[in-house]
XYZ file of C-alpha atoms in Angstrom:
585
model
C 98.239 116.424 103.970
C 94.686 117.452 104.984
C 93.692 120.181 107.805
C 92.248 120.453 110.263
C 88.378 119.902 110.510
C 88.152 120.121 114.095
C 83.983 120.001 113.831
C 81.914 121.572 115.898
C 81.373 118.779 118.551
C 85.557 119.390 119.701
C 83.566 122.258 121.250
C 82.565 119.981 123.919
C 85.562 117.996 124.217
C 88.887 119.115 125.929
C 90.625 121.833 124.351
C 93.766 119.994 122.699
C 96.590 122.226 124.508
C 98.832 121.337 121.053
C 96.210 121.964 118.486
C 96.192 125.567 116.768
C 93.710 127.706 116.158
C 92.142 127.726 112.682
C 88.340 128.505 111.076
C 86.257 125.367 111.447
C 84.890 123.661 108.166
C 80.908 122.891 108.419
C 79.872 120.272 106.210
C 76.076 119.991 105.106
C 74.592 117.415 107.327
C 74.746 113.454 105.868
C 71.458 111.798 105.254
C 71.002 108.264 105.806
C 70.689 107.372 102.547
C 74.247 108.447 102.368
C 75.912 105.251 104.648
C 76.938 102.449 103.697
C 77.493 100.318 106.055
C 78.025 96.732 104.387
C 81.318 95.380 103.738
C 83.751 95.753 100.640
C 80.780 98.915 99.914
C 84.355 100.715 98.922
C 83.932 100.492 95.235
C 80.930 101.510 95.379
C 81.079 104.325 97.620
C 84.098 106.236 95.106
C 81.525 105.930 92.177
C 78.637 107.255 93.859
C 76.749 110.480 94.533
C 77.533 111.921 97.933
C 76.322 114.872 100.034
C 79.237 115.259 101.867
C 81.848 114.778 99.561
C 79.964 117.663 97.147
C 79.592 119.853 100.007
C 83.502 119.639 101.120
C 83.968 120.126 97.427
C 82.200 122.605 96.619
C 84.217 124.623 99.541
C 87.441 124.294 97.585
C 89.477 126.282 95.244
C 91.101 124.885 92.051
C 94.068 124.321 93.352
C 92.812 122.548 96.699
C 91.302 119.718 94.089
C 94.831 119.642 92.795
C 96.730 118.860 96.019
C 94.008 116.911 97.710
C 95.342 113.921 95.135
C 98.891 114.373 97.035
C 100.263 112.612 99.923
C 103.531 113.297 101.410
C 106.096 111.391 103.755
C 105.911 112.538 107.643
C 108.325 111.007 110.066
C 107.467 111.300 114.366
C 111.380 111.017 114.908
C 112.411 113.716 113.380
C 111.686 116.534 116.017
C 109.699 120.126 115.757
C 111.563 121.550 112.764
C 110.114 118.550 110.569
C 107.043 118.766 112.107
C 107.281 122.387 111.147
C 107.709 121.611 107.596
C 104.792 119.219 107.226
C 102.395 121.901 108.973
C 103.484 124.547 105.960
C 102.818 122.280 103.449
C 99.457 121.267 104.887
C 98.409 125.271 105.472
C 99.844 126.655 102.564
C 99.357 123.934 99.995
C 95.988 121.642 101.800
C 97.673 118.642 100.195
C 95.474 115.777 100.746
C 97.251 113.293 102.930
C 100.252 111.699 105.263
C 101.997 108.772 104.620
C 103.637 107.947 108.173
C 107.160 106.206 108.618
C 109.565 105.865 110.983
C 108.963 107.243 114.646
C 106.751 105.496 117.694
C 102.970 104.985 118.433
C 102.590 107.553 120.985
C 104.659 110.330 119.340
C 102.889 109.510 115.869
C 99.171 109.898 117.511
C 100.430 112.780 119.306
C 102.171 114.153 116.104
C 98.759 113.426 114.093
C 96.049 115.350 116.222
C 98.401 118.219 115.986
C 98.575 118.090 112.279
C 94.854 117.492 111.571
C 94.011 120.449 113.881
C 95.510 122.683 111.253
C 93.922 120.737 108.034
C 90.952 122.809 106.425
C 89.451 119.159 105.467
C 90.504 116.108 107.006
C 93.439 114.151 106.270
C 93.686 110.576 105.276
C 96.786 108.834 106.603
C 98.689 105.949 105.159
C 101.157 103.554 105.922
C 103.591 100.967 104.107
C 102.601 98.369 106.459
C 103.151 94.906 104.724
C 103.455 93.046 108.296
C 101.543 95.691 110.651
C 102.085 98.909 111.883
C 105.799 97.393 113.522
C 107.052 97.558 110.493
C 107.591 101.340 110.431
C 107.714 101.794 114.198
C 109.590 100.702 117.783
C 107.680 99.611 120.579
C 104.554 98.293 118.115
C 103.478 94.738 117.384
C 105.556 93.205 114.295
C 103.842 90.543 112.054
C 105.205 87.566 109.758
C 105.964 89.398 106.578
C 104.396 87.310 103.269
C 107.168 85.086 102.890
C 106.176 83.251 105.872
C 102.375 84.062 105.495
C 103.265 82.050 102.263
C 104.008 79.138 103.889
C 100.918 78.644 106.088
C 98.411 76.217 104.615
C 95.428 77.889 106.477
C 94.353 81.590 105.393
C 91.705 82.721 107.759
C 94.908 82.918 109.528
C 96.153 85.449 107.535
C 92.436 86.861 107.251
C 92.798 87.656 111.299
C 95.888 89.280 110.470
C 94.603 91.622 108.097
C 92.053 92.363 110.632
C 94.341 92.769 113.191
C 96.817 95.470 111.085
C 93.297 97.422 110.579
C 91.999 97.328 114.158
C 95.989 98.709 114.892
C 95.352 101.293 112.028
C 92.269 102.736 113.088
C 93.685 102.909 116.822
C 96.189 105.392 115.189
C 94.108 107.448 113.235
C 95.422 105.933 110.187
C 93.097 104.890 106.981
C 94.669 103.074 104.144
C 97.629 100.408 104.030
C 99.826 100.247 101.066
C 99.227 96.198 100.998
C 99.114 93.557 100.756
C 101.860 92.833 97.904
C 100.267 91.025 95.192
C 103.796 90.247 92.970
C 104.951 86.705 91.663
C 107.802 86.425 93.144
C 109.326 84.046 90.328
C 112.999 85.505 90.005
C 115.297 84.011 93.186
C 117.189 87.290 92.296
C 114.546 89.689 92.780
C 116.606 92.490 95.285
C 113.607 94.322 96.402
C 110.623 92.087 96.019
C 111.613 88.636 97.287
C 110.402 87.706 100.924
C 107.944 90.425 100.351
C 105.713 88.275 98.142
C 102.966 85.592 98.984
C 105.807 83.068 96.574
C 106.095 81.867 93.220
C 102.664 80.267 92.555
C 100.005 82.510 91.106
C 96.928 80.969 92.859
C 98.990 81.218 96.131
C 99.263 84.436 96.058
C 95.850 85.511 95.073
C 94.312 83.326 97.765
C 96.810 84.579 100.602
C 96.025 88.747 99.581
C 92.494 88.060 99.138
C 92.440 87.056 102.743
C 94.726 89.632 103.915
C 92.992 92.265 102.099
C 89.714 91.389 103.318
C 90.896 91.486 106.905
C 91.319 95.188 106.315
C 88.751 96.435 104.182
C 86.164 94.466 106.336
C 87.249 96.148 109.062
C 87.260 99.509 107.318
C 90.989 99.879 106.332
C 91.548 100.988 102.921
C 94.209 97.876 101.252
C 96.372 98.537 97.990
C 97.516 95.843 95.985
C 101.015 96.270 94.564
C 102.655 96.630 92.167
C 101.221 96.926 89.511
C 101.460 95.065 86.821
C 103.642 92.933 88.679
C 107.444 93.913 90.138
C 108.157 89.956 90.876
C 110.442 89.036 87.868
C 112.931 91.927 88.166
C 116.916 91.733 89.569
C 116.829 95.761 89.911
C 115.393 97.288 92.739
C 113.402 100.627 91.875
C 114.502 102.466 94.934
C 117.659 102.810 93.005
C 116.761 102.360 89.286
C 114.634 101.353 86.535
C 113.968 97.940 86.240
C 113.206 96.514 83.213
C 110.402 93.715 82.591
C 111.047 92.353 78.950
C 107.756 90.495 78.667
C 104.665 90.811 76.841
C 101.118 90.421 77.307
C 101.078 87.301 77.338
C 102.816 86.096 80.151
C 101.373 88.902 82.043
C 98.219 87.393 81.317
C 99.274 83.685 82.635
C 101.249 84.897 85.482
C 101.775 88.475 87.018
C 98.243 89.913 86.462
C 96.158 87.099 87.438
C 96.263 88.200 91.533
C 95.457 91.614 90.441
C 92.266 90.526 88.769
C 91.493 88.105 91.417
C 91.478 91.469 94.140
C 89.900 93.382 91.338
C 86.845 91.135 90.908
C 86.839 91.097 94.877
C 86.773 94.871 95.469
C 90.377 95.985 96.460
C 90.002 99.938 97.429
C 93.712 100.524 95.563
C 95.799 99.576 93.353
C 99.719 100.873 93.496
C 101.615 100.867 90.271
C 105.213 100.006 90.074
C 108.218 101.870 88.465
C 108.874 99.426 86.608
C 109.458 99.535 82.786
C 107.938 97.223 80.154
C 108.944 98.406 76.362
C 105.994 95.513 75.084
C 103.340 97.367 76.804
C 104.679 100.978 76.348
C 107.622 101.510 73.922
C 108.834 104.530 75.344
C 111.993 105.129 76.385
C 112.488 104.856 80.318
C 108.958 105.305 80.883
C 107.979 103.650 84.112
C 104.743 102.369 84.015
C 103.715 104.001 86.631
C 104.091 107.153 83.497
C 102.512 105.240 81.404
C 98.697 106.004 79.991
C 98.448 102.578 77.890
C 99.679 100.318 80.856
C 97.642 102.700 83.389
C 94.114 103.720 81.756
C 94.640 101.466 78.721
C 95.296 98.212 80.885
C 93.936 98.033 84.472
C 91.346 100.811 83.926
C 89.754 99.937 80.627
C 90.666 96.355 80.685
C 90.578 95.295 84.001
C 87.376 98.060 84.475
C 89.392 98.795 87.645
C 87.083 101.293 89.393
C 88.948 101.780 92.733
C 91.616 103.995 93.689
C 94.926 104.135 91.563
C 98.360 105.464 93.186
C 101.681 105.866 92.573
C 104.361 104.441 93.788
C 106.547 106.760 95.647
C 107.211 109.625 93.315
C 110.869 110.152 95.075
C 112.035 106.818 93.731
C 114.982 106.410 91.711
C 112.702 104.173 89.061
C 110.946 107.728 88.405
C 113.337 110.618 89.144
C 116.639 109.539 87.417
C 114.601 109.820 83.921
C 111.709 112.906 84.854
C 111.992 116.243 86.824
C 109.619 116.393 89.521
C 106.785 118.589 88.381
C 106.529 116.928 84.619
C 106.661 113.630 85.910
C 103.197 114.023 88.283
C 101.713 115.729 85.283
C 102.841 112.335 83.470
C 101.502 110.428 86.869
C 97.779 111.993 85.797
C 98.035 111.937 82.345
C 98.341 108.294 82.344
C 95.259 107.885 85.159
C 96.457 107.679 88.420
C 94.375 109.149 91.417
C 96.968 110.305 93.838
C 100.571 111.184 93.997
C 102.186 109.709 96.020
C 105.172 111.107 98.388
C 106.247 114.226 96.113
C 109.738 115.406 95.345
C 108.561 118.678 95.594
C 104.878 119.458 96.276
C 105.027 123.497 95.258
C 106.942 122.531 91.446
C 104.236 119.388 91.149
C 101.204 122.120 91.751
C 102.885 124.900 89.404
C 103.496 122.032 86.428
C 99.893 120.560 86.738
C 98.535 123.787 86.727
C 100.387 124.885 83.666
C 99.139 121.603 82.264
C 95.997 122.573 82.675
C 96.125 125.326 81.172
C 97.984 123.895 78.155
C 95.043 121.258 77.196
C 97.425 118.105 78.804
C 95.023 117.886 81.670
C 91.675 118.991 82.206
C 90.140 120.590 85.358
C 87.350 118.073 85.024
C 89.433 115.116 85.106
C 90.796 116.660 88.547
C 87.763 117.290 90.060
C 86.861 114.053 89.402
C 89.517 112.674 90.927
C 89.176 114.945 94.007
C 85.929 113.601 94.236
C 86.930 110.299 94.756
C 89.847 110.907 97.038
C 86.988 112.817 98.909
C 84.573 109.846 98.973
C 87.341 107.713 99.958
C 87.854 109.304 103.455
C 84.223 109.377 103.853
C 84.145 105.656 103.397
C 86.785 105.429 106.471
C 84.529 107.752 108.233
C 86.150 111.449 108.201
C 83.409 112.913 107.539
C 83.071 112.150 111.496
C 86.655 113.017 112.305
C 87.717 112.567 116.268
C 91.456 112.791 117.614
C 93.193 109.951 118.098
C 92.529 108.678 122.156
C 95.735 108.487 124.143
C 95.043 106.787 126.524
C 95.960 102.785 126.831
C 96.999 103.290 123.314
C 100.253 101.496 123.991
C 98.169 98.419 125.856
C 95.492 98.356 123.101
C 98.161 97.935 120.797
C 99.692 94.774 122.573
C 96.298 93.087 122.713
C 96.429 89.511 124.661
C 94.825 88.267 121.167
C 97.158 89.711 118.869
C 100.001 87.769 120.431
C 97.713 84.596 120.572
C 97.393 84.978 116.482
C 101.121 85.927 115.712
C 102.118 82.629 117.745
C 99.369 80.737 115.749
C 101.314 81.960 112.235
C 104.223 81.315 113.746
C 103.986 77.575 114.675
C 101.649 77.609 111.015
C 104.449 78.430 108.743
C 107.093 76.207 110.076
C 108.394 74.123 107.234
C 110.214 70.807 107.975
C 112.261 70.139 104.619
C 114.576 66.967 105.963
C 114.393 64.507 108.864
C 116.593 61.778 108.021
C 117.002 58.852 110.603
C 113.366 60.637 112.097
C 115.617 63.026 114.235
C 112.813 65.261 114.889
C 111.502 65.246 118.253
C 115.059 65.125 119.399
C 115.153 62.694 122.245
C 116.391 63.683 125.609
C 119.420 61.019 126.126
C 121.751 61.730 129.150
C 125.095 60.826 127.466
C 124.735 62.571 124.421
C 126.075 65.951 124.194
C 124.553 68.878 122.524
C 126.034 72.198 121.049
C 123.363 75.353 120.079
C 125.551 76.796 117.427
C 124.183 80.688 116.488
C 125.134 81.545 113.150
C 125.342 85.168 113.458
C 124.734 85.636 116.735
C 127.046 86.993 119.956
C 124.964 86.310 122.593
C 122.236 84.071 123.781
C 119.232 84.029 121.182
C 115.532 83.647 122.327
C 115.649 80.266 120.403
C 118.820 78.813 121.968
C 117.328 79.640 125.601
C 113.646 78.260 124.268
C 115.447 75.091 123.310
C 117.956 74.840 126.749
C 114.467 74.995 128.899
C 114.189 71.390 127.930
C 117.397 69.999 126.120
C 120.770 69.950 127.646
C 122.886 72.536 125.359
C 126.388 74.216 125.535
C 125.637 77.513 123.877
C 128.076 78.855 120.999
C 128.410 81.740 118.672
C 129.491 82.371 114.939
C 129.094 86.291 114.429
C 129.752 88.071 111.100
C 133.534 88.977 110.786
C 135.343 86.456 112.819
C 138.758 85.935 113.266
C 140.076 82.096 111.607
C 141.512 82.077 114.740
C 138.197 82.359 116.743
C 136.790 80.261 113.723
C 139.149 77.214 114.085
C 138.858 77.467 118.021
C 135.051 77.402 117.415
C 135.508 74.427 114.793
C 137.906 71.671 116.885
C 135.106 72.473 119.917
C 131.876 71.704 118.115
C 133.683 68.715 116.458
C 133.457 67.152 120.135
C 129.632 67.370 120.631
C 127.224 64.389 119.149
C 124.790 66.713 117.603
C 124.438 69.977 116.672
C 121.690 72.527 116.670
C 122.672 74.958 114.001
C 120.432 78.381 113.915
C 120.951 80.724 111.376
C 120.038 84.539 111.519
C 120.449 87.342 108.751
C 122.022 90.580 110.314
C 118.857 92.023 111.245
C 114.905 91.804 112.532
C 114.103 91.807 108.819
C 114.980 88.880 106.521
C 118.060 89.320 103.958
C 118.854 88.315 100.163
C 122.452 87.099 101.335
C 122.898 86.915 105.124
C 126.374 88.678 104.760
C 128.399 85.859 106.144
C 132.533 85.722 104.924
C 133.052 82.766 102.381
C 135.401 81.384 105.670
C 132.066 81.721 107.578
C 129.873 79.759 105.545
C 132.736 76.942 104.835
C 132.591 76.346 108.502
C 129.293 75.928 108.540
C 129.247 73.496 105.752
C 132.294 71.271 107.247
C 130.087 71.182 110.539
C 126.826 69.780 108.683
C 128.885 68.038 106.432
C 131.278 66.310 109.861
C 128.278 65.568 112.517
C 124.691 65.305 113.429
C 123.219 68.206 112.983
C 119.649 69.973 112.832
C 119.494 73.131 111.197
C 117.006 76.140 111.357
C 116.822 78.503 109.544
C 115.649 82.182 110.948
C 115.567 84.047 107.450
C 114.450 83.753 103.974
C 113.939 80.547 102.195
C 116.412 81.633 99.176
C 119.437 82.479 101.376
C 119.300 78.540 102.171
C 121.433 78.812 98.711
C 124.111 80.343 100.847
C 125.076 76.808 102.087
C 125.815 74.249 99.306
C 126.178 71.376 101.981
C 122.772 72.344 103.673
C 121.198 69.824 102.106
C 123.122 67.405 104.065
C 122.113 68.492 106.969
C 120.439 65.265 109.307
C 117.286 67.797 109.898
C 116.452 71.197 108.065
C 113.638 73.284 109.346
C 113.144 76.628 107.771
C 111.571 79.360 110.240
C 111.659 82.481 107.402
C 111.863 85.633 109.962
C 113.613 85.833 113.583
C 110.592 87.105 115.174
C 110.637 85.770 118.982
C 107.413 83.790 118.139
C 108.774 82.147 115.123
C 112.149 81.283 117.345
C 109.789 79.840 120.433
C 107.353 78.011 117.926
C 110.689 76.173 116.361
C 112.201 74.989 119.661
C 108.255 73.527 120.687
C 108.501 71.772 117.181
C 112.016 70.326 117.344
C 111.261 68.673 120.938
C 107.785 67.150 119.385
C 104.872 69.376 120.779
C 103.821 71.006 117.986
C 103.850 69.286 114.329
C 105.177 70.939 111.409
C 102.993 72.430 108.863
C 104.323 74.736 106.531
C 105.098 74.347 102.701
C 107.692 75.638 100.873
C 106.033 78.917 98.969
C 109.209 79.233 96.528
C 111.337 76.982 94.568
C 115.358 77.784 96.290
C 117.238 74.801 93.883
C 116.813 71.674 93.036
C 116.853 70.425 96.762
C 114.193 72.475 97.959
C 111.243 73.543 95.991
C 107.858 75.095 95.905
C 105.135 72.724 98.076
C 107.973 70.903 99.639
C 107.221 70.447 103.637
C 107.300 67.133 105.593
């Protein structure tokens, strides 16, 4: 965390009632020379000479250049005493930065002035903001995550997004987005991964985060591709563990390292590597490569002459800390040539171990001031060397722009993907004597798309949720065996998509006897692989595939089923041999 750097025009401005009161830091004034004002200048700007980043510097102790390459994990949810803790870290320790999850808009900008008022030098703020800043907080704008970006065949689309997510950044104070993710998803199995990635085909991928990377960092949001060297082809989820990748160079070459040279050659600010282990690359034992100095300097800096910024993964992950105490394992994290630390275990053992490391020959103070350097040029190039408090007011409307909605309905009606229309079902047809059922896998109530649909078809509305009775399942089953069609939508159990939907084995075999038994049109509301959850799907009269829930995506499949708008999304992933990669009608 940074702090404060209240400058000397706040003098002028209203006196924050919930900032605190700390010495003011005076840079040396910037000379023009020193802007750089055209876009994707971020490479450029870490690697060069700067008056204000060697004035902050110059202003800082040892061990400030240590903990300005850490950023830890604030919540604005979790009330004063947290708050508390993050303010001790950031007066005691000056770590460099935030990295904001859970919590709201207004309580995070709230929560941020308060915590840069008490930051000797500015602090950058992050996010883990794959699809916008709703991702990580209520009452915020949520975007199609890449599954369904995946699927649209038009990315300046997904270029607006990106510039979207940084106009919505830079609203909240924030600076850098840890996205977009750059994996292959090529393993249906993948736990963690999965509807996270752009799909399964290299060029695909590069072209989709190209776009959405340049939609931030031309609109002066720091992006990160991840992770690095590619987490696509794993079936263990580093949260937990250490996956393993058995591959060599090889196939990294041909597959999982191409979009990370594509970004590289177009000037992505950061780079994230993964905890994930690959014994080809880096033979020892349980080493992440995120530990690693032959996969981390050896690799994407002296190989890929990666010049941009290099994090961590989170350092609090199971992938790192089930092998390496916290303290040796940063000291690992810089040996091998990352930049910054990312969300410490412990932030006082990781400073005592580095410095010890120091002292021992493992790490040099050069190196680190280096590296502080560059952290430091960073947040000049997102402009705090001109830090202001965030501005509260119409912060909630500014972040529900008219436009914004106008895009995420335009992705939404992009991505749908129409896999079967047999007998040309789709537009359904308005006929008065035929009677229609909305079946709601999942659901208990009304969904937006059943009452999208009922605005213009005739439907009897009817539910499936999780852990029903086979009494309320063979009720439900002699009904719907009345009605001439049925419009089957399927959710997962929550906003975000799922790897299995968590339906009973009685659940699903209803489902598949009703697809099976009548006319039906099915959409899907959830990720393309959990179509594999339904072995009879494929017989389904129509099959439309929607990839997320979002209320836009629901409204944008109800206009398509009744014929006013066409479908235009491809399949981005191969499911089984029914449904694979490029498949779309």
């Amino acid at each position: 965390m940074l702090f404060l750097f209240v400058l000397a025009f706040s003098a002028c401005k209203k006196k924050d009632p919930h900032a605190e009161e700390t010495v003011v830091f005076k840079p040396e004034p910037i000379s023009p020379e020193d802007t750089i004002n055209y876009p994707n200048a971020l490479i450029t700007t870490l690697n060069r000479k700067n008056k204000w980043v060697d004035s902050v510097f110059r202003r800082m102790t040892p061990d400030e250049r240590i903990t300005q390459l850490m950023m830890i994990e604030v919540f604005s949810n979790q009330g004063p005493e947290h708050e508390e803790d993050v303010k001790l870290l950031i007066r005691r320790y000056k770590v460099g930065g935030l990295i904001f999850f859970q919590g709201g808009p207004i309580r995070q900008a709230r929560m941020t002035n308060r915590l840069q008022a008490v930051s000797k030098i500015p602090l950058w703020i992050g996010m883990d903001a794959e699809n916008g800043i709703g991702m990580r907080m209520d009452s915020a704008m949520q975007y199609p995550l890449p599954m369904l970006l995946g699927a649209i065949n038009n990315d300046s689309l997904i270029y607006q997004m990106g510039a979207e997510m940084a106009f919505e950044f830079k609203r909240l104070g924030m600076h850098l987005n840890f996205a977009p993710v750059v994996d292959v998803n090529n393993n249906p199995k993948n736990p963690i991964i999965s509807y996270r990635a752009f799909g399964e085909n290299k060029d695909d991928v590069s072209s989709k985060s190209l776009a959405q990377m340049l939609g931030m960092q031309d609109n002066g949001i720091i992006a990160t591709a991840k992770h690095f060297p590619g987490h696509g082809d794993t079936e263990v989820d580093s949260h937990y563990d250490l996956p393993v990748i058995p591959y060599g160079r090889n196939r990294l070459d041909s597959l999982e390292l191409h979009p990370f040279r594509h970004l590289i050659q177009s000037g992505v600010g950061g780079i994230m590597v993964g905890h994930i282990h690959l014994p080809k690359l880096d033979s020892t034992a349980n080493l992440p490569a995120t530990l690693s100095k032959p996969i981390v300097t050896g690799i994407l800096k002296n190989e890929l002459r990666y010049a941009g910024l290099i994090f961590t993964d989170a350092m609090v992950m199971k992938g790192v800390t089930k092998y390496f105490e916290p303290g040796e394992a940063e000291v690992m994290a810089l040996e091998a040539g990352n930049d910054v630390l990312e969300r410490l275990v412990n932030v006082p053992k990781a400073l005592n171990a580095i410095k010890a490391a120091i002292r021992q020959g493992r790490l040099s103070q050069k190196e680190i001031d280096r590296r502080c350097k560059k952290v430091l040029a960073a947040k000049y190039w997102v402009g705090l060397n001109k830090y202001k408090p965030i501005e509260l007011d119409s912060l909630y409307r500014d972040l529900h722009a008219p436009h914004a909605h106008e895009m995420l309905r335009r992705l939404s009606e992009g991505s749908l993907t129409l896999l079967q229309n047999k007998r040309k079902m789709i537009p359904l047809e308005k006929k008065k004597r035929r009677k229609v059922a909305s079946l709601a896998v999942g659901g208990n109530k009304t969904t937006f798309f059943q009452k999208q649909i009922k605005t213009q078809l005739a439907t009897q509305d009817f539910f499936l949720p999780r852990k029903s009775t086979k009494k309320e399942q063979e009720k439900l089953r002699k009904e719907l065996l009345k009605y001439d069609l049925l419009l089957i939508s399927i959710y997962g159990p929550s906003i975000r998509p799922s790897n299995n939907l968590g339906f009973t084995p009685e659940e699903r075999a209803l489902v598949n006897e009703l697809i099976r038994k009548k006319r039906s049109v099915v959409v899907l509301f959830d990720n393309a692989y959990t179509l594999n959850r339904f072995e009879d799907i494929h017989q389904a009269t129509a099959l439309l595939v929607g990839y997320q829930q979002l209320p836009a995506v629901q409204a944008a499949a109800a206009r398509m089923l009744m014929g006013e708008i066409q479908p235009q999304g491809k399949l981005p992933v191969t499911v089984n041999a029914n449904f694979k990669y490029g498949d779309g009608l």
